[in-house]
Coordinates of C-alpha atoms in Angstrom, one line a residue:
X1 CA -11.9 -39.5 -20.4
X2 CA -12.6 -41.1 -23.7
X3 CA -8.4 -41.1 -24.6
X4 CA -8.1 -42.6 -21.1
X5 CA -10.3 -45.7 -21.8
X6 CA -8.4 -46.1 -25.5
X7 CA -4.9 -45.9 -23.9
X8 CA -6.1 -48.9 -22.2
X9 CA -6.3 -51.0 -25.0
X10 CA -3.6 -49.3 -27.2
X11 CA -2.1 -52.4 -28.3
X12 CA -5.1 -53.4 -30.0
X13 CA -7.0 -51.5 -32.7
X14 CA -9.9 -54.0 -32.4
X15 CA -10.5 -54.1 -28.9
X16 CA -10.5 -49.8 -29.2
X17 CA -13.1 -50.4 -31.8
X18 CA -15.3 -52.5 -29.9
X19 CA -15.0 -50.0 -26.5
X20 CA -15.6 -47.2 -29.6
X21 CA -19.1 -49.0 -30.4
X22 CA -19.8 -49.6 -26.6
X23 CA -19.7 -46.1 -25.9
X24 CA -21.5 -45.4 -29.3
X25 CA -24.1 -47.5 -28.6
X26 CA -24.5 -47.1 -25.1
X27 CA -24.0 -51.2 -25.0
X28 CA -23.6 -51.8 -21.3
X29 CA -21.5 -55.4 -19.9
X30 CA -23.4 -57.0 -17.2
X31 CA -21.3 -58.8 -14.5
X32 CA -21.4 -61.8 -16.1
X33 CA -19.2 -60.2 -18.9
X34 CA -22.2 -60.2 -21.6
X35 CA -23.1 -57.3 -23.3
X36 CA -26.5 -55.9 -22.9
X37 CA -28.5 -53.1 -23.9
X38 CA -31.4 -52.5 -21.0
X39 CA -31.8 -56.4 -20.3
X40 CA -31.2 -57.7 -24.1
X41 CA -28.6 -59.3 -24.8
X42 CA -26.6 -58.8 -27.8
X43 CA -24.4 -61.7 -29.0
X44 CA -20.4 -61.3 -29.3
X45 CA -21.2 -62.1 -33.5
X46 CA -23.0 -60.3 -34.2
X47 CA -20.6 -57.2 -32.4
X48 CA -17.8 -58.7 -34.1
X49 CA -19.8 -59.1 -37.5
X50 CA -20.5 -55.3 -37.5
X51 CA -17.3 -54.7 -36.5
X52 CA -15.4 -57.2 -38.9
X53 CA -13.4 -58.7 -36.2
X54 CA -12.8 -62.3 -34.6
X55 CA -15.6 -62.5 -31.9
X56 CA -12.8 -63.6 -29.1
X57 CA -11.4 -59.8 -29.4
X58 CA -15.5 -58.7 -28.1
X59 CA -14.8 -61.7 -25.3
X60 CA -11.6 -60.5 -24.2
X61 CA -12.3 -56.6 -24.5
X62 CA -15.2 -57.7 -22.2
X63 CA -13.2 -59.6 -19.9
X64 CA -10.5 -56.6 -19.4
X65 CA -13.5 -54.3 -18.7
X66 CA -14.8 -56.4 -16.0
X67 CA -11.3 -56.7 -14.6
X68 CA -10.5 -52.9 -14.4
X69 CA -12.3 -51.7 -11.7
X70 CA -12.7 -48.2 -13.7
X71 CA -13.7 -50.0 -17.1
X72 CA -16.0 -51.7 -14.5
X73 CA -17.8 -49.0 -13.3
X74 CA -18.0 -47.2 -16.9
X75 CA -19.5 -50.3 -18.4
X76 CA -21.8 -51.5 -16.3
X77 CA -23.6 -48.2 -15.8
X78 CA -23.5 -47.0 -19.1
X79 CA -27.0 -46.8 -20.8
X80 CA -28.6 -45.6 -24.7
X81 CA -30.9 -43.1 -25.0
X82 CA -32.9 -43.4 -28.0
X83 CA -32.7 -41.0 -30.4
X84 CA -35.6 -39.3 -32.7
X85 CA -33.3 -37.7 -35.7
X86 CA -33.5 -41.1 -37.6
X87 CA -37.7 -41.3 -37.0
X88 CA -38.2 -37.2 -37.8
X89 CA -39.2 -37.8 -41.6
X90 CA -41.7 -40.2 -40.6
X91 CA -42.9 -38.5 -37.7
X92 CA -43.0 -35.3 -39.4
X93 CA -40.4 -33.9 -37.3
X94 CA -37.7 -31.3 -37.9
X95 CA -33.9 -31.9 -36.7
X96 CA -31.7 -28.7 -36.2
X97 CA -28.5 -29.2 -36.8
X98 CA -25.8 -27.0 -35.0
X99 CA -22.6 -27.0 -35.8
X100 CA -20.6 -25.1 -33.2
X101 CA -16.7 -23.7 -33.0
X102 CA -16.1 -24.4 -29.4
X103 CA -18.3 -27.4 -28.1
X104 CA -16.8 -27.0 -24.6
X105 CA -18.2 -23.5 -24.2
X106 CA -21.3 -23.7 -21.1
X107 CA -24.3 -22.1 -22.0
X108 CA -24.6 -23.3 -25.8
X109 CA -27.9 -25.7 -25.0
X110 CA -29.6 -23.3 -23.1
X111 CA -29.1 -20.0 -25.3
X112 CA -30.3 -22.2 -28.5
X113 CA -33.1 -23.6 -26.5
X114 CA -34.1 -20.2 -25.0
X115 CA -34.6 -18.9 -28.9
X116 CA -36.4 -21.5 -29.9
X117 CA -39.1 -21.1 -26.7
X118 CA -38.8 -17.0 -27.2
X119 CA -40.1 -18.2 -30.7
X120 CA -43.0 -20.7 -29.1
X121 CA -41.1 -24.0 -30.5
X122 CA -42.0 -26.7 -28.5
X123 CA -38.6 -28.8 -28.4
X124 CA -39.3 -33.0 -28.5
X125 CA -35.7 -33.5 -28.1
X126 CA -32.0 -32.1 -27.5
X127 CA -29.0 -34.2 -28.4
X128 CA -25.8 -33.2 -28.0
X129 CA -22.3 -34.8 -29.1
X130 CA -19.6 -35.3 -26.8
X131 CA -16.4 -33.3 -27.3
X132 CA -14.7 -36.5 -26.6
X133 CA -16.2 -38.8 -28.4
X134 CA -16.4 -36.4 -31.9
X135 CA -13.8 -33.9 -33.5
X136 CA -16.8 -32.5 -34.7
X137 CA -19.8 -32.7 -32.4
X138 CA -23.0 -31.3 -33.3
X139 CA -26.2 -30.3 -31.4
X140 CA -29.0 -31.4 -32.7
X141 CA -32.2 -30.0 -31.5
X142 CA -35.7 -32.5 -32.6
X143 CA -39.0 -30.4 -32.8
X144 CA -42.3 -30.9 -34.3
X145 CA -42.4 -27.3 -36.0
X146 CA -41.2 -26.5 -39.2
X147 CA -38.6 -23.7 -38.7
X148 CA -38.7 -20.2 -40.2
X149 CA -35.6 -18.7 -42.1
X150 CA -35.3 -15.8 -39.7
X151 CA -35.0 -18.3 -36.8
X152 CA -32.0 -20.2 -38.2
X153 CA -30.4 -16.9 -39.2
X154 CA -30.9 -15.9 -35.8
X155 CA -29.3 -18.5 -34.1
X156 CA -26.6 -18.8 -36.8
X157 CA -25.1 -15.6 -35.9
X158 CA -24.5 -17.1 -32.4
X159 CA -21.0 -16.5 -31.8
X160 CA -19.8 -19.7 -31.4
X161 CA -22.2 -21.2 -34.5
X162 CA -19.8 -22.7 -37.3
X163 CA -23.3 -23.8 -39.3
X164 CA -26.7 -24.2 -39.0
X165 CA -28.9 -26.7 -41.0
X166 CA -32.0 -29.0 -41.0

């Protein structure tokens, strides 16, 4: 789905990179063809500032959005979760980091949660990197335990584990 939404914009490297924030971000485009996250508003600058391009490209990638009736439906439903990882050293909290072979595979999430309840690991939060979106997409796995060695051995020789880390 993600090489569907690029193809859309393949003549333009800087309209991909603002739909490759969107989706990063979980910005959203209301129907008035502003970008929001919940009910803020974020301004086209500052998009294009962290982006370093012209702020029309964030106008017209938003106007193409609102005039594919796909693009539409993507973007004006799309949402951001917020995320613990970057808060864990100041919460005290651990992040498990799972490095997997084939991110497609079902069951992954639930066999690596099941250890870690079989252990008595109370999990605060699961996130987990879209295929699509990542070459290289990781679980992570936020809890407020500190994690024994025999643990991360144990679910490194998962199958389908690459690496394990914290």
């Amino acid at each position: 789905m993600f090489d569907e939404i690029l193809e859309k914009f393949e003549g333009s490297p800087s309209q991909q990179a603002v739909i490759r924030l969107f989706l990063e971000r979980g910005f959203s485009v209301n129907e008035e063809g502003r970008v929001v996250s919940g009910g803020i508003e974020i301004p086209y600058t500052g998009i294009a500032r962290e982006l370093d391009v012209d702020r029309r490209v964030v106008d017209s990638t938003t106007d193409a959005i609102l005039a594919d009736p796909e693009l539409k439906r993507i973007f004006t439903n799309i949402s951001s979760v917020p995320s613990l990882m970057d808060l864990a050293p100041v919460l005290d909290l651990t992040v498990l980091t799972i490095e997997v072979a084939a991110a497609g595979e079902a069951g992954i999430v639930a066999e690596v949660t099941g250890i870690l309840a079989d252990h008595g690991i109370s999990i605060r939060q699961v996130l987990s990197e879209d295929p699509e979106f990542t070459d290289d997409p990781k679980l992570y796995v936020i809890t407020d335990t500190d994690l024994s060695g025999d643990l991360l051995v144990e679910i490194r020789d998962l199958e389908y584990v690459r690496r394990v880390g914290f």
